[in-house]
Amino acid sequence: MLYLLAEYFPLLEGIKSIYLRSFLGFILAFLIVLLVGKPFIQFLKVKKFGESIREEGPVSHFSKKGTPTMGGILIILGTLLTSVLIGDLSNKFLILMFIITILFSSIGFIDDYKKFTVNKKGLSGKKKLMGQCFIALVTWYFIKYLGLTGNKILDLSVVNPILSNSNLYLGGGLMLLFIALVLMGTSNAVNITDGLDGLAIMPVIIAATILGIIAYFTGHIELSNHLHLHYIAGIGELSVFLSSLIGAGLGFLWYNFYPAQIFMGDTGSLTLGGILGVVAILLKQELLLPVIGGVFVLEAVSVILQVGSFKLRGKRIFRMAPIHHHFELAGLPETKVTMRFWIVALLLGMLALGIVRLKGIL
């Protein structure tokens, strides 16, 4: 709405600035979640939408039973509402993010809701994957047929994040499969990470910050040329969307930090992971994403190794998977595990920015 005002009133031309709207988006989304958070938590308590703790989990987590979940609704509400108010609603990338966010959050919400009304297992894994594959198809269609860069060869390629002018052409079918793997990987990895108070949301905020910076560089013709990024007109608007997500995430962290008053649930974790995956795909930074989201990769790999080792050898590698539980059972307090994972996420984010700068040199 602010952007539309600038379109019709020349004196307000400055409102179009991505800098200004990103700042406003961050502040507005933070305030929305902060103000709505307490009454929303009370609403969930009245409706008895409380977290159920798995019996095989750490004993220290049993006290969290009944803590309101589905807090991801707060993050999604704050992000979407703010983006509508300050975003360029004619921007095709922003419209795609609206669609993607709603689709992912629908999968997560159905999963969370079924846990309270049908069975504790929620939505089956097969149905989740089917939903994620559909979203991958929507993303692939957007890239292939609505035109991402005007360069169809690059659109269906995976770009080397280190060397300039280096990419691998995949073609339509392989690109669809690759997109599906990226989205399923990021969405489920964030979901796995969401096991301690505040553990998942801060790495998401850090990853969103790094991707927002890269989105601004990619959408700026001079900066993209300087850094050897492939210029994509209009994609800088993703910085505004991600700034809103960051603000909403920090507002949620206000209530999610130890001891958590609310959990994000699958509504939040599946959606946030999916958003990071889609943004990385649009920016052609799929191969940089494992660095940006290294904490999520570590968590997912720990589960894969644990399950594989137990099935093949009958032995466990970690005391418990995901790996954050391993450190808990090793005697580290929950807050210390969380803070150290945050530090690792920040270091990996800085490393990712370093790689982007290195590409501008090589």
C-alpha atoms as a printed R data frame, in Angstrom:
    type eleno elety resid chain resno      x       y       z
1   ATOM     1    CA   MET     A     1  0.000   0.000   0.000
2   ATOM     2    CA   LEU     A     2  2.906   2.329   0.722
3   ATOM     3    CA   TYR     A     3  4.436   1.410  -2.622
4   ATOM     4    CA   LEU     A     4  1.161   2.211  -4.400
5   ATOM     5    CA   LEU     A     5  1.045   5.613  -2.699
6   ATOM     6    CA   ALA     A     6  4.496   6.362  -4.096
7   ATOM     7    CA   GLU     A     7  3.280   5.351  -7.563
8   ATOM     8    CA   TYR     A     8  0.536   7.996  -7.527
9   ATOM     9    CA   PHE     A     9  2.176  10.782  -5.505
10  ATOM    10    CA   PRO     A    10  5.607  11.939  -6.783
11  ATOM    11    CA   LEU     A    11  6.446  13.563  -3.456
12  ATOM    12    CA   LEU     A    12  6.404  10.113  -1.868
13  ATOM    13    CA   GLU     A    13  8.840   8.624  -4.383
14  ATOM    14    CA   GLY     A    14 11.269   7.831  -1.572
15  ATOM    15    CA   ILE     A    15  8.881   5.254  -0.127
16  ATOM    16    CA   LYS     A    16  9.790   2.952  -3.021
17  ATOM    17    CA   SER     A    17 13.256   2.541  -1.524
18  ATOM    18    CA   ILE     A    18 13.973  -1.076  -0.616
19  ATOM    19    CA   TYR     A    19 16.110   0.196   2.281
20  ATOM    20    CA   LEU     A    20 13.224   2.153   3.793
21  ATOM    21    CA   ARG     A    21 10.550  -0.473   3.211
22  ATOM    22    CA   SER     A    22 12.796  -3.232   4.576
23  ATOM    23    CA   PHE     A    23 13.303  -1.228   7.752
24  ATOM    24    CA   LEU     A    24  9.588  -0.492   8.058
25  ATOM    25    CA   GLY     A    25  8.772  -4.131   7.383
26  ATOM    26    CA   PHE     A    26 11.102  -5.303  10.125
27  ATOM    27    CA   ILE     A    27  9.681  -2.894  12.718
28  ATOM    28    CA   LEU     A    28  6.037  -3.391  11.764
29  ATOM    29    CA   ALA     A    29  6.202  -7.210  11.693
30  ATOM    30    CA   PHE     A    30  8.003  -7.253  15.039
31  ATOM    31    CA   LEU     A    31  5.353  -5.048  16.652
32  ATOM    32    CA   ILE     A    32  2.465  -7.043  15.180
33  ATOM    33    CA   VAL     A    33  3.776 -10.334  16.579
34  ATOM    34    CA   LEU     A    34  4.747  -8.748  19.905
35  ATOM    35    CA   LEU     A    35  1.277  -7.232  20.408
36  ATOM    36    CA   VAL     A    36 -0.737 -10.196  19.131
37  ATOM    37    CA   GLY     A    37  1.491 -12.785  20.819
38  ATOM    38    CA   LYS     A    38  0.127 -12.712  24.380
39  ATOM    39    CA   PRO     A    39 -3.612 -12.877  23.518
40  ATOM    40    CA   PHE     A    40 -2.864 -15.549  20.901
41  ATOM    41    CA   ILE     A    41 -1.031 -17.674  23.483
42  ATOM    42    CA   GLN     A    42 -3.986 -17.294  25.837
43  ATOM    43    CA   PHE     A    43 -6.355 -18.333  23.032
44  ATOM    44    CA   LEU     A    44 -4.335 -21.498  22.391
45  ATOM    45    CA   LYS     A    45 -4.382 -22.320  26.094
46  ATOM    46    CA   VAL     A    46 -8.163 -21.996  26.205
47  ATOM    47    CA   LYS     A    47 -8.471 -24.249  23.144
48  ATOM    48    CA   LYS     A    48 -5.947 -26.655  24.741
49  ATOM    49    CA   PHE     A    49 -3.667 -26.697  21.704
50  ATOM    50    CA   GLY     A    50 -0.691 -27.791  23.791
51  ATOM    51    CA   GLU     A    51  2.477 -29.626  22.796
52  ATOM    52    CA   SER     A    52  2.673 -33.361  23.423
53  ATOM    53    CA   ILE     A    53  6.164 -34.551  24.400
54  ATOM    54    CA   ARG     A    54  7.439 -37.840  22.976
55  ATOM    55    CA   GLU     A    55  8.179 -40.411  25.678
56  ATOM    56    CA   GLU     A    56 11.566 -41.356  24.211
57  ATOM    57    CA   GLY     A    57 12.766 -37.743  24.382
58  ATOM    58    CA   PRO     A    58 14.915 -36.214  27.155
59  ATOM    59    CA   VAL     A    59 13.313 -36.384  30.608
60  ATOM    60    CA   SER     A    60 13.911 -32.650  31.087
61  ATOM    61    CA   HIS     A    61 11.395 -31.944  28.320
62  ATOM    62    CA   PHE     A    62  8.426 -33.536  30.109
63  ATOM    63    CA   SER     A    63  7.787 -30.272  31.950
64  ATOM    64    CA   LYS     A    64  7.064 -28.626  28.582
65  ATOM    65    CA   LYS     A    65  3.983 -30.754  28.008
66  ATOM    66    CA   GLY     A    66  0.944 -28.597  27.323
67  ATOM    67    CA   THR     A    67  2.908 -25.550  26.136
68  ATOM    68    CA   PRO     A    68  0.835 -23.907  23.365
69  ATOM    69    CA   THR     A    69  1.997 -24.747  19.853
70  ATOM    70    CA   MET     A    70  1.118 -23.547  16.318
71  ATOM    71    CA   GLY     A    71  2.979 -20.312  17.063
72  ATOM    72    CA   GLY     A    72  4.081 -20.333  13.449
73  ATOM    73    CA   ILE     A    73  0.744 -18.677  12.722
74  ATOM    74    CA   LEU     A    74  2.100 -15.550  14.445
75  ATOM    75    CA   ILE     A    75  5.200 -15.464  12.241
76  ATOM    76    CA   ILE     A    76  3.209 -16.081   9.052
77  ATOM    77    CA   LEU     A    77  0.551 -13.506   9.980
78  ATOM    78    CA   GLY     A    78  3.145 -10.854  10.786
79  ATOM    79    CA   THR     A    79  5.133 -11.534   7.598
80  ATOM    80    CA   LEU     A    80  2.196 -11.615   5.178
81  ATOM    81    CA   LEU     A    81  0.299  -8.680   6.670
82  ATOM    82    CA   THR     A    82  3.398  -6.490   6.708
83  ATOM    83    CA   SER     A    83  4.358  -7.489   3.158
84  ATOM    84    CA   VAL     A    84  0.889  -6.538   1.938
85  ATOM    85    CA   LEU     A    85  1.196  -3.141   3.594
86  ATOM    86    CA   ILE     A    86  4.675  -2.203   2.361
87  ATOM    87    CA   GLY     A    87  5.459  -4.546  -0.553
88  ATOM    88    CA   ASP     A    88  5.183  -3.947  -4.285
89  ATOM    89    CA   LEU     A    89  2.101  -6.071  -4.962
90  ATOM    90    CA   SER     A    90  2.805  -6.041  -8.698
91  ATOM    91    CA   ASN     A    91  6.151  -7.795  -8.145
92  ATOM    92    CA   LYS     A    92  5.944 -11.402  -9.370
93  ATOM    93    CA   PHE     A    93  8.503 -12.655  -6.850
94  ATOM    94    CA   LEU     A    94  6.518 -11.244  -3.942
95  ATOM    95    CA   ILE     A    95  3.310 -12.794  -5.271
96  ATOM    96    CA   LEU     A    96  5.054 -16.160  -5.553
97  ATOM    97    CA   MET     A    97  6.244 -15.890  -1.940
98  ATOM    98    CA   PHE     A    98  2.668 -15.212  -0.809
99  ATOM    99    CA   ILE     A    99  1.512 -18.375  -2.599
100 ATOM   100    CA   ILE     A   100  4.402 -20.486  -1.334
101 ATOM   101    CA   THR     A   101  3.952 -19.298   2.261
102 ATOM   102    CA   ILE     A   102  0.236 -20.073   2.259
103 ATOM   103    CA   LEU     A   103  0.785 -23.523   0.742
104 ATOM   104    CA   PHE     A   104  3.536 -24.544   3.174
105 ATOM   105    CA   SER     A   105  1.667 -23.166   6.182
106 ATOM   106    CA   SER     A   106 -1.444 -25.085   5.118
107 ATOM   107    CA   ILE     A   107  0.506 -28.358   5.253
108 ATOM   108    CA   GLY     A   108  1.931 -27.481   8.665
109 ATOM   109    CA   PHE     A   109 -1.396 -26.272  10.064
110 ATOM   110    CA   ILE     A   110 -3.235 -29.431   8.971
111 ATOM   111    CA   ASP     A   111 -0.476 -31.502  10.564
112 ATOM   112    CA   ASP     A   112 -0.632 -29.586  13.861
113 ATOM   113    CA   TYR     A   113 -4.435 -29.505  13.944
114 ATOM   114    CA   LYS     A   114 -4.771 -33.239  13.297
115 ATOM   115    CA   LYS     A   115 -2.492 -33.922  16.276
116 ATOM   116    CA   PHE     A   116 -5.143 -32.430  18.554
117 ATOM   117    CA   THR     A   117 -8.298 -33.628  16.820
118 ATOM   118    CA   VAL     A   118 -7.541 -36.938  15.065
119 ATOM   119    CA   ASN     A   119 -4.316 -38.578  16.266
120 ATOM   120    CA   LYS     A   120 -1.033 -37.540  17.865
121 ATOM   121    CA   LYS     A   121  0.946 -38.483  14.759
122 ATOM   122    CA   GLY     A   122 -0.718 -35.765  12.690
123 ATOM   123    CA   LEU     A   123 -0.377 -35.722   8.924
124 ATOM   124    CA   SER     A   124  1.393 -38.764   7.483
125 ATOM   125    CA   GLY     A   125  4.912 -38.329   6.131
126 ATOM   126    CA   LYS     A   126  3.767 -39.411   2.683
127 ATOM   127    CA   LYS     A   127  1.103 -36.675   2.538
128 ATOM   128    CA   LYS     A   128  3.597 -34.059   3.711
129 ATOM   129    CA   LEU     A   129  5.999 -35.051   0.944
130 ATOM   130    CA   MET     A   130  3.182 -34.971  -1.615
131 ATOM   131    CA   GLY     A   131  2.348 -31.418  -0.538
132 ATOM   132    CA   GLN     A   132  5.980 -30.369  -0.709
133 ATOM   133    CA   CYS     A   133  6.310 -31.903  -4.185
134 ATOM   134    CA   PHE     A   134  3.282 -29.892  -5.325
135 ATOM   135    CA   ILE     A   135  4.917 -26.703  -4.053
136 ATOM   136    CA   ALA     A   136  8.095 -27.693  -5.893
137 ATOM   137    CA   LEU     A   137  6.009 -28.027  -9.064
138 ATOM   138    CA   VAL     A   138  4.562 -24.529  -8.547
139 ATOM   139    CA   THR     A   139  8.089 -23.118  -8.074
140 ATOM   140    CA   TRP     A   140  9.404 -24.966 -11.140
141 ATOM   141    CA   TYR     A   141  6.501 -23.714 -13.263
142 ATOM   142    CA   PHE     A   142  7.183 -20.142 -12.168
143 ATOM   143    CA   ILE     A   143 10.869 -20.418 -13.082
144 ATOM   144    CA   LYS     A   144 10.383 -22.200 -16.387
145 ATOM   145    CA   TYR     A   145  7.331 -20.475 -17.822
146 ATOM   146    CA   LEU     A   146  6.964 -17.095 -16.134
147 ATOM   147    CA   GLY     A   147 10.583 -16.191 -16.754
148 ATOM   148    CA   LEU     A   148 13.061 -15.652 -13.961
149 ATOM   149    CA   THR     A   149 15.957 -13.909 -15.659
150 ATOM   150    CA   GLY     A   150 15.153 -13.859 -19.344
151 ATOM   151    CA   ASN     A   151 17.930 -16.419 -19.784
152 ATOM   152    CA   LYS     A   152 16.189 -19.801 -20.067
153 ATOM   153    CA   ILE     A   153 19.452 -21.744 -20.023
154 ATOM   154    CA   LEU     A   154 20.448 -20.212 -16.703
155 ATOM   155    CA   ASP     A   155 16.939 -20.645 -15.300
156 ATOM   156    CA   LEU     A   156 17.298 -24.411 -15.565
157 ATOM   157    CA   SER     A   157 20.877 -24.507 -14.336
158 ATOM   158    CA   VAL     A   158 22.584 -24.873 -10.990
159 ATOM   159    CA   VAL     A   159 25.077 -22.053 -10.499
160 ATOM   160    CA   ASN     A   160 28.525 -22.504  -8.957
161 ATOM   161    CA   PRO     A   161 28.528 -20.337  -5.788
162 ATOM   162    CA   ILE     A   162 32.312 -19.787  -5.906
163 ATOM   163    CA   LEU     A   163 33.431 -19.523  -9.542
164 ATOM   164    CA   SER     A   164 31.866 -16.930 -11.830
165 ATOM   165    CA   ASN     A   165 30.396 -17.943 -15.197
166 ATOM   166    CA   SER     A   166 30.182 -21.555 -14.052
167 ATOM   167    CA   ASN     A   167 26.891 -23.447 -14.057
168 ATOM   168    CA   LEU     A   168 25.486 -26.911 -14.741
169 ATOM   169    CA   TYR     A   169 22.469 -27.192 -17.042
170 ATOM   170    CA   LEU     A   170 19.880 -29.645 -15.749
171 ATOM   171    CA   GLY     A   171 16.915 -29.199 -18.064
172 ATOM   172    CA   GLY     A   172 13.222 -29.242 -17.179
173 ATOM   173    CA   GLY     A   173 12.794 -32.681 -15.613
174 ATOM   174    CA   LEU     A   174 16.015 -32.775 -13.617
175 ATOM   175    CA   MET     A   175 15.473 -29.198 -12.466
176 ATOM   176    CA   LEU     A   176 12.041 -30.134 -11.124
177 ATOM   177    CA   LEU     A   177 13.566 -33.046  -9.215
178 ATOM   178    CA   PHE     A   178 16.351 -30.824  -7.893
179 ATOM   179    CA   ILE     A   179 13.854 -28.177  -6.712
180 ATOM   180    CA   ALA     A   180 11.781 -30.859  -4.981
181 ATOM   181    CA   LEU     A   181 14.855 -32.179  -3.166
182 ATOM   182    CA   VAL     A   182 15.875 -28.678  -2.052
183 ATOM   183    CA   LEU     A   183 12.412 -27.818  -0.738
184 ATOM   184    CA   MET     A   184 11.874 -31.144   1.015
185 ATOM   185    CA   GLY     A   185 15.371 -30.926   2.501
186 ATOM   186    CA   THR     A   186 15.106 -27.378   3.869
187 ATOM   187    CA   SER     A   187 11.519 -27.684   5.047
188 ATOM   188    CA   ASN     A   188 12.064 -30.931   6.935
189 ATOM   189    CA   ALA     A   189 15.508 -29.919   8.230
190 ATOM   190    CA   VAL     A   190 14.103 -26.827   9.959
191 ATOM   191    CA   ASN     A   191 11.295 -29.009  11.300
192 ATOM   192    CA   ILE     A   192 13.864 -31.413  12.802
193 ATOM   193    CA   THR     A   193 15.855 -28.528  14.321
194 ATOM   194    CA   ASP     A   194 12.813 -27.181  16.149
195 ATOM   195    CA   GLY     A   195 13.394 -29.204  19.319
196 ATOM   196    CA   LEU     A   196 14.645 -26.733  21.923
197 ATOM   197    CA   ASP     A   197 13.307 -23.366  23.067
198 ATOM   198    CA   GLY     A   198 14.433 -20.768  20.535
199 ATOM   199    CA   LEU     A   199 16.764 -23.176  18.739
200 ATOM   200    CA   ALA     A   200 15.243 -23.062  15.243
201 ATOM   201    CA   ILE     A   201 14.031 -19.478  14.948
202 ATOM   202    CA   MET     A   202 17.386 -17.695  15.331
203 ATOM   203    CA   PRO     A   203 19.206 -19.721  12.623
204 ATOM   204    CA   VAL     A   204 16.176 -19.013  10.414
205 ATOM   205    CA   ILE     A   205 16.523 -15.293  11.133
206 ATOM   206    CA   ILE     A   206 20.249 -15.398  10.347
207 ATOM   207    CA   ALA     A   207 19.676 -17.359   7.114
208 ATOM   208    CA   ALA     A   208 16.906 -14.961   6.081
209 ATOM   209    CA   THR     A   209 19.221 -12.003   6.739
210 ATOM   210    CA   ILE     A   210 21.976 -13.453   4.538
211 ATOM   211    CA   LEU     A   211 19.527 -14.319   1.749
212 ATOM   212    CA   GLY     A   212 17.953 -10.851   2.036
213 ATOM   213    CA   ILE     A   213 21.356  -9.222   1.524
214 ATOM   214    CA   ILE     A   214 22.069 -11.465  -1.473
215 ATOM   215    CA   ALA     A   215 18.607 -10.684  -2.880
216 ATOM   216    CA   TYR     A   216 19.378  -6.973  -2.721
217 ATOM   217    CA   PHE     A   217 22.743  -7.503  -4.441
218 ATOM   218    CA   THR     A   218 21.162  -9.706  -7.127
219 ATOM   219    CA   GLY     A   219 18.430  -7.178  -7.866
220 ATOM   220    CA   HIS     A   220 20.890  -4.260  -8.155
221 ATOM   221    CA   ILE     A   221 22.466  -4.184 -11.607
222 ATOM   222    CA   GLU     A   222 25.763  -2.570 -10.547
223 ATOM   223    CA   LEU     A   223 26.283  -4.638  -7.389
224 ATOM   224    CA   SER     A   224 25.341  -7.873  -9.156
225 ATOM   225    CA   ASN     A   225 27.910  -7.185 -11.879
226 ATOM   226    CA   HIS     A   226 30.537  -6.281  -9.295
227 ATOM   227    CA   LEU     A   227 29.961  -9.520  -7.356
228 ATOM   228    CA   HIS     A   228 29.499 -11.663 -10.495
229 ATOM   229    CA   LEU     A   229 25.938 -12.485  -9.523
230 ATOM   230    CA   HIS     A   230 23.433 -12.950 -12.329
231 ATOM   231    CA   TYR     A   231 21.278  -9.806 -12.296
232 ATOM   232    CA   ILE     A   232 17.558 -10.535 -11.831
233 ATOM   233    CA   ALA     A   233 15.308  -7.514 -12.268
234 ATOM   234    CA   GLY     A   234 12.813  -7.050  -9.453
235 ATOM   235    CA   ILE     A   235 14.146  -9.770  -7.163
236 ATOM   236    CA   GLY     A   236 15.373  -7.162  -4.679
237 ATOM   237    CA   GLU     A   237 11.771  -7.067  -3.430
238 ATOM   238    CA   LEU     A   238 12.529 -10.336  -1.654
239 ATOM   239    CA   SER     A   239 14.636  -8.267   0.755
240 ATOM   240    CA   VAL     A   240 11.452  -6.519   1.886
241 ATOM   241    CA   PHE     A   241  9.638  -9.829   2.359
242 ATOM   242    CA   LEU     A   242 12.557 -11.362   4.271
243 ATOM   243    CA   SER     A   243 12.915  -8.267   6.478
244 ATOM   244    CA   SER     A   244  9.289  -8.730   7.486
245 ATOM   245    CA   LEU     A   245 10.007 -12.379   8.210
246 ATOM   246    CA   ILE     A   246 13.009 -11.425  10.355
247 ATOM   247    CA   GLY     A   247 10.960  -8.914  12.348
248 ATOM   248    CA   ALA     A   248  8.149 -11.434  12.848
249 ATOM   249    CA   GLY     A   249 10.713 -14.064  13.857
250 ATOM   250    CA   LEU     A   250 12.247 -11.821  16.512
251 ATOM   251    CA   GLY     A   251  8.775 -10.994  17.817
252 ATOM   252    CA   PHE     A   252  8.106 -14.721  18.093
253 ATOM   253    CA   LEU     A   253 11.449 -15.286  19.843
254 ATOM   254    CA   TRP     A   254 10.270 -12.869  22.545
255 ATOM   255    CA   TYR     A   255  7.823 -15.607  23.596
256 ATOM   256    CA   ASN     A   256  9.770 -18.653  22.387
257 ATOM   257    CA   PHE     A   257 13.048 -18.191  24.271
258 ATOM   258    CA   TYR     A   258 13.638 -20.398  27.327
259 ATOM   259    CA   PRO     A   259 11.354 -21.107  29.067
260 ATOM   260    CA   ALA     A   260  9.154 -21.003  25.978
261 ATOM   261    CA   GLN     A   261  5.596 -19.714  26.294
262 ATOM   262    CA   ILE     A   262  4.788 -21.016  22.819
263 ATOM   263    CA   PHE     A   263  6.236 -23.342  20.177
264 ATOM   264    CA   MET     A   264  6.106 -22.699  16.427
265 ATOM   265    CA   GLY     A   265  4.909 -26.221  15.587
266 ATOM   266    CA   ASP     A   266  4.972 -27.664  12.081
267 ATOM   267    CA   THR     A   267  2.930 -24.646  10.963
268 ATOM   268    CA   GLY     A   268  6.025 -22.555  11.498
269 ATOM   269    CA   SER     A   269  8.972 -24.873  10.968
270 ATOM   270    CA   LEU     A   270  7.825 -26.426   7.677
271 ATOM   271    CA   THR     A   271  6.875 -22.996   6.328
272 ATOM   272    CA   LEU     A   272 10.063 -21.211   7.347
273 ATOM   273    CA   GLY     A   273 12.246 -23.960   5.912
274 ATOM   274    CA   GLY     A   274 10.240 -23.925   2.700
275 ATOM   275    CA   ILE     A   275 10.561 -20.152   2.370
276 ATOM   276    CA   LEU     A   276 14.352 -20.324   2.737
277 ATOM   277    CA   GLY     A   277 14.485 -23.049   0.099
278 ATOM   278    CA   VAL     A   278 12.346 -21.173  -2.426
279 ATOM   279    CA   VAL     A   279 14.274 -17.928  -1.946
280 ATOM   280    CA   ALA     A   280 17.602 -19.739  -2.454
281 ATOM   281    CA   ILE     A   281 16.251 -21.315  -5.655
282 ATOM   282    CA   LEU     A   282 15.047 -17.977  -7.005
283 ATOM   283    CA   LEU     A   283 18.418 -16.387  -6.249
284 ATOM   284    CA   LYS     A   284 20.274 -19.326  -7.881
285 ATOM   285    CA   GLN     A   285 22.039 -19.930  -4.566
286 ATOM   286    CA   GLU     A   286 20.922 -23.525  -3.978
287 ATOM   287    CA   LEU     A   287 24.505 -24.725  -3.478
288 ATOM   288    CA   LEU     A   288 25.243 -21.914  -1.033
289 ATOM   289    CA   LEU     A   289 22.163 -22.777   1.039
290 ATOM   290    CA   PRO     A   290 23.854 -25.702   2.878
291 ATOM   291    CA   VAL     A   291 26.407 -23.194   4.171
292 ATOM   292    CA   ILE     A   292 23.828 -20.559   5.090
293 ATOM   293    CA   GLY     A   293 21.670 -23.177   6.783
294 ATOM   294    CA   GLY     A   294 24.504 -25.359   8.024
295 ATOM   295    CA   VAL     A   295 22.852 -25.882  11.423
296 ATOM   296    CA   PHE     A   296 19.795 -27.380   9.726
297 ATOM   297    CA   VAL     A   297 22.029 -29.632   7.607
298 ATOM   298    CA   LEU     A   298 23.837 -30.831  10.743
299 ATOM   299    CA   GLU     A   299 20.562 -31.650  12.476
300 ATOM   300    CA   ALA     A   300 19.134 -33.529   9.486
301 ATOM   301    CA   VAL     A   301 22.355 -35.463   8.831
302 ATOM   302    CA   SER     A   302 22.540 -36.503  12.497
303 ATOM   303    CA   VAL     A   303 19.110 -38.120  12.206
304 ATOM   304    CA   ILE     A   304 20.015 -39.863   8.941
305 ATOM   305    CA   LEU     A   305 23.279 -41.210  10.403
306 ATOM   306    CA   GLN     A   306 21.582 -42.336  13.612
307 ATOM   307    CA   VAL     A   307 18.807 -44.213  11.825
308 ATOM   308    CA   GLY     A   308 21.205 -45.702   9.250
309 ATOM   309    CA   SER     A   309 23.685 -46.840  11.880
310 ATOM   310    CA   PHE     A   310 20.996 -48.445  14.027
311 ATOM   311    CA   LYS     A   311 19.483 -50.323  11.083
312 ATOM   312    CA   LEU     A   312 22.823 -51.511   9.674
313 ATOM   313    CA   ARG     A   313 24.855 -52.119  12.842
314 ATOM   314    CA   GLY     A   314 22.284 -52.139  15.625
315 ATOM   315    CA   LYS     A   315 24.271 -49.357  17.304
316 ATOM   316    CA   ARG     A   316 23.698 -45.639  17.794
317 ATOM   317    CA   ILE     A   317 26.239 -42.946  16.928
318 ATOM   318    CA   PHE     A   318 24.735 -40.265  19.186
319 ATOM   319    CA   ARG     A   319 23.126 -40.541  22.594
320 ATOM   320    CA   MET     A   320 19.975 -39.284  20.894
321 ATOM   321    CA   ALA     A   321 19.110 -37.669  17.575
322 ATOM   322    CA   PRO     A   322 18.686 -34.934  16.436
323 ATOM   323    CA   ILE     A   323 22.110 -33.904  17.626
324 ATOM   324    CA   HIS     A   324 20.902 -31.116  19.943
325 ATOM   325    CA   HIS     A   325 19.488 -33.867  22.195
326 ATOM   326    CA   HIS     A   326 22.897 -35.562  22.155
327 ATOM   327    CA   PHE     A   327 24.474 -32.481  23.701
328 ATOM   328    CA   GLU     A   328 21.657 -32.194  26.228
329 ATOM   329    CA   LEU     A   329 22.182 -35.772  27.372
330 ATOM   330    CA   ALA     A   330 25.925 -35.062  27.545
331 ATOM   331    CA   GLY     A   331 25.119 -32.644  30.368
332 ATOM   332    CA   LEU     A   332 24.935 -29.258  28.644
333 ATOM   333    CA   PRO     A   333 22.023 -27.029  29.757
334 ATOM   334    CA   GLU     A   334 19.376 -26.405  27.111
335 ATOM   335    CA   THR     A   335 20.146 -22.682  26.945
336 ATOM   336    CA   LYS     A   336 23.856 -23.349  26.388
337 ATOM   337    CA   VAL     A   337 23.126 -25.771  23.529
338 ATOM   338    CA   THR     A   338 20.792 -23.212  21.965
339 ATOM   339    CA   MET     A   339 23.241 -20.309  22.250
340 ATOM   340    CA   ARG     A   340 26.128 -22.324  20.805
341 ATOM   341    CA   PHE     A   341 24.019 -23.394  17.853
342 ATOM   342    CA   TRP     A   342 23.134 -19.724  17.323
343 ATOM   343    CA   ILE     A   343 26.843 -18.850  17.296
344 ATOM   344    CA   VAL     A   344 27.545 -21.572  14.724
345 ATOM   345    CA   ALA     A   345 24.654 -20.316  12.583
346 ATOM   346    CA   LEU     A   346 26.045 -16.772  12.698
347 ATOM   347    CA   LEU     A   347 29.551 -17.922  11.773
348 ATOM   348    CA   LEU     A   348 28.202 -19.927   8.840
349 ATOM   349    CA   GLY     A   349 26.167 -16.936   7.706
350 ATOM   350    CA   MET     A   350 29.289 -14.769   7.690
351 ATOM   351    CA   LEU     A   351 31.127 -17.518   5.807
352 ATOM   352    CA   ALA     A   352 28.382 -17.518   3.168
353 ATOM   353    CA   LEU     A   353 28.757 -13.768   2.681
354 ATOM   354    CA   GLY     A   354 32.495 -14.302   2.363
355 ATOM   355    CA   ILE     A   355 31.909 -16.858  -0.386
356 ATOM   356    CA   VAL     A   356 29.684 -14.369  -2.242
357 ATOM   357    CA   ARG     A   357 32.440 -11.758  -2.014
358 ATOM   358    CA   LEU     A   358 35.039 -14.322  -3.123
359 ATOM   359    CA   LYS     A   359 33.001 -15.010  -6.262
360 ATOM   360    CA   GLY     A   360 33.237 -11.319  -7.073
361 ATOM   361    CA   ILE     A   361 37.024 -11.649  -7.066
362 ATOM   362    CA   LEU     A   362 37.527 -14.994  -8.844
